[in-house]
PDB file of C-alpha atoms in Angstrom:
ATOM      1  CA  UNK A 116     100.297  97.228 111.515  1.00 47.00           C
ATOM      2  CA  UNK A 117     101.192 100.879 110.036  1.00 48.00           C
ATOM      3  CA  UNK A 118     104.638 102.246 112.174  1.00 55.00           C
ATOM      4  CA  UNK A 119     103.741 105.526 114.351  1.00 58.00           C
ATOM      5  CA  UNK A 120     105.869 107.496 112.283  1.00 63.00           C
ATOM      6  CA  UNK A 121     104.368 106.635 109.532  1.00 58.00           C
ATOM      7  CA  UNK A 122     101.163 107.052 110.758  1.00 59.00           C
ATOM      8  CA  UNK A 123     102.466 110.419 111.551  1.00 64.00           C
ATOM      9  CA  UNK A 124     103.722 111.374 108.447  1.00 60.00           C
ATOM     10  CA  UNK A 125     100.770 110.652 107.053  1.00 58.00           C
ATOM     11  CA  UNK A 126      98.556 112.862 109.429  1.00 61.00           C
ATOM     12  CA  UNK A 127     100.489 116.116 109.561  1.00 57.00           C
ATOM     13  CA  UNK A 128      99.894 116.512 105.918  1.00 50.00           C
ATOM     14  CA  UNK A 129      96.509 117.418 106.792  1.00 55.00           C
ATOM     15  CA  UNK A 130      97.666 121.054 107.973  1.00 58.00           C
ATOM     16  CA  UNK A 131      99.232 122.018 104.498  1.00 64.00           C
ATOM     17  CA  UNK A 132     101.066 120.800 101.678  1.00 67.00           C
ATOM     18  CA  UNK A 133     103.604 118.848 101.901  1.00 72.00           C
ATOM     19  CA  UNK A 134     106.566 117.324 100.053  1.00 81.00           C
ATOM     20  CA  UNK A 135     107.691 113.676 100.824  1.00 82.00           C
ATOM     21  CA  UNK A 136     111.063 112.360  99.176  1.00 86.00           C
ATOM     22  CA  UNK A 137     111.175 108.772  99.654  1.00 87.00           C
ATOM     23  CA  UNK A 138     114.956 106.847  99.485  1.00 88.00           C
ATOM     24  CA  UNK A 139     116.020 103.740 100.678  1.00 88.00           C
ATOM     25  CA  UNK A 140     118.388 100.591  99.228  1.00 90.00           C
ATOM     26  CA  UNK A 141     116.999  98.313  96.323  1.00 86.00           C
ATOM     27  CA  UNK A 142     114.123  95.894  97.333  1.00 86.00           C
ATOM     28  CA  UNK A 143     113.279  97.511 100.663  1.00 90.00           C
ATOM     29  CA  UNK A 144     109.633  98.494 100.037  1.00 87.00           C
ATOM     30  CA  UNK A 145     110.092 102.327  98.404  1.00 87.00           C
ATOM     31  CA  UNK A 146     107.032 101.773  96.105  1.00 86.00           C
ATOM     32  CA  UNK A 147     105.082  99.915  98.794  1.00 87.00           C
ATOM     33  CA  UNK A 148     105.632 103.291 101.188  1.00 88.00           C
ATOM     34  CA  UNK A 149     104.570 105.615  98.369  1.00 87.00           C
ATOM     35  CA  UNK A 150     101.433 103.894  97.768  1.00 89.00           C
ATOM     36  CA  UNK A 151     100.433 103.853 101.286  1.00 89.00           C
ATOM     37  CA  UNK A 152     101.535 107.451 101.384  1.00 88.00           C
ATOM     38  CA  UNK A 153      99.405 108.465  97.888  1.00 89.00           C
ATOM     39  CA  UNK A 154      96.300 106.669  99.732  1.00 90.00           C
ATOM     40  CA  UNK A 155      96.262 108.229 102.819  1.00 88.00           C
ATOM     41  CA  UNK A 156      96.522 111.336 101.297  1.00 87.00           C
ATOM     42  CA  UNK A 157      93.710 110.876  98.938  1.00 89.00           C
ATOM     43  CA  UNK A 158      91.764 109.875 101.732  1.00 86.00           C
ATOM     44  CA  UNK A 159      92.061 113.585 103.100  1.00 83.00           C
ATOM     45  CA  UNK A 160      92.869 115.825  99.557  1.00 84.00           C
ATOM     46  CA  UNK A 161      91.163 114.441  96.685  1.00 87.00           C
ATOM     47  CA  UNK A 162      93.817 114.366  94.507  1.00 89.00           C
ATOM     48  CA  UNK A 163      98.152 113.824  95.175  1.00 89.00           C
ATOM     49  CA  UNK A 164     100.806 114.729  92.997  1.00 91.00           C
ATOM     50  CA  UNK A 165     103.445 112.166  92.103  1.00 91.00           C
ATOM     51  CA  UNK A 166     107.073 112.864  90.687  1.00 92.00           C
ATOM     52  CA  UNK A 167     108.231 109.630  89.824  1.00 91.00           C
ATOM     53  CA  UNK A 168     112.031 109.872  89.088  1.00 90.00           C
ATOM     54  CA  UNK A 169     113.322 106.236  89.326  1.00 88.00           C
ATOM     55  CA  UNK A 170     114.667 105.652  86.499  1.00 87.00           C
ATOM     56  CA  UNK A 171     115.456 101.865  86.594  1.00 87.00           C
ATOM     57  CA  UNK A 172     112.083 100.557  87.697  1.00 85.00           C
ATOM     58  CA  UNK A 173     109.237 103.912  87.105  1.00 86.00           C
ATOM     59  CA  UNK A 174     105.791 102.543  88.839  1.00 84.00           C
ATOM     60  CA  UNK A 175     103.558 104.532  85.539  1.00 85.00           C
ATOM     61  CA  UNK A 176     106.210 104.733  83.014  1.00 89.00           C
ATOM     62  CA  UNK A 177     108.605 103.245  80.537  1.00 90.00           C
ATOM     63  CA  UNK A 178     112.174 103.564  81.855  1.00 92.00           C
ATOM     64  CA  UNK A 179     114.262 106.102  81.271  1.00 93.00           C
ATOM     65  CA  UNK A 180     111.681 109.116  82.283  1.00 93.00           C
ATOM     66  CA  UNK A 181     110.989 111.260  84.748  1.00 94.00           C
ATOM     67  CA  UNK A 182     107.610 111.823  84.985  1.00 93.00           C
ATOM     68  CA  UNK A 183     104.903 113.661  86.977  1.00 94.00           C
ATOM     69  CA  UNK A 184     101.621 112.225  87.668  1.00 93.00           C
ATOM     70  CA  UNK A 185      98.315 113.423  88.984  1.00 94.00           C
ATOM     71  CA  UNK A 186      96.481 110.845  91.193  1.00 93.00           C
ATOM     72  CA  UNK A 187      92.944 111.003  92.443  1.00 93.00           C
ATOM     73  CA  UNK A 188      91.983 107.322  92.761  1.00 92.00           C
ATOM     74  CA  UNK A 189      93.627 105.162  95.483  1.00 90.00           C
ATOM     75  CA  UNK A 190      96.471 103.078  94.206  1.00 86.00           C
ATOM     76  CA  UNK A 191      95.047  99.161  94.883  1.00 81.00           C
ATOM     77  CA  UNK A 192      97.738  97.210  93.115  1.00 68.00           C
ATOM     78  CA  UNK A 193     101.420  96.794  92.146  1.00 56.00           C
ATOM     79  CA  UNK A 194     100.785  96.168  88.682  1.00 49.00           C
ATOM     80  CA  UNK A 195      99.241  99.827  88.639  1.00 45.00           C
ATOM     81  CA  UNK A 196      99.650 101.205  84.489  1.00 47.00           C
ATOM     82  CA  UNK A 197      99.104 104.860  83.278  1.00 47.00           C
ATOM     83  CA  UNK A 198      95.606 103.563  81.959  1.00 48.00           C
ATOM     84  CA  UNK A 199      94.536 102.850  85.273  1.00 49.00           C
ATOM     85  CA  UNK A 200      95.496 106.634  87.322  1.00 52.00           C
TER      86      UNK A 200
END
């Protein structure tokens, strides 16, 4: 079950754009947050912007890079490449 703040977060970006910084220890479920995030908001915009700057462990990229990414399909797995955004 999704947390109610969460849940939250998810529905106020429905009054206007929004910018979501996500941070947290290693192995705590950062890319796991961010693709729940990038789906709910694709559910309401059409299309979310993603600046990926992990630079150990990138979820489109090689390592090293900073990279920005436009979505517009949901995010289904965690093997996700940049063939398949």
């Amino acid at each position: 079950e999704m947390a109610p703040s969460l849940s939250s977060a998810a529905e106020c970006s429905q009054r206007k754009p929004h910018v979501m910084m996500i941070l947290g220890d290693p192995n705590v479920g950062k890319s796991s947050c961010c693709r729940f995030f990038l789906n709910a908001l694709l559910s309401q915009h059409g299309e979310v912007y993603l600046l990926d700057t992990d630079l150990g462990q990138p979820e489109f990229t090689t390592p090293g890079l900073v990279s920005l990414h436009r979505i517009s399909g949901p995010l289904l797995n965690f093997s996700t490449t940049a063939a398949d955004v």
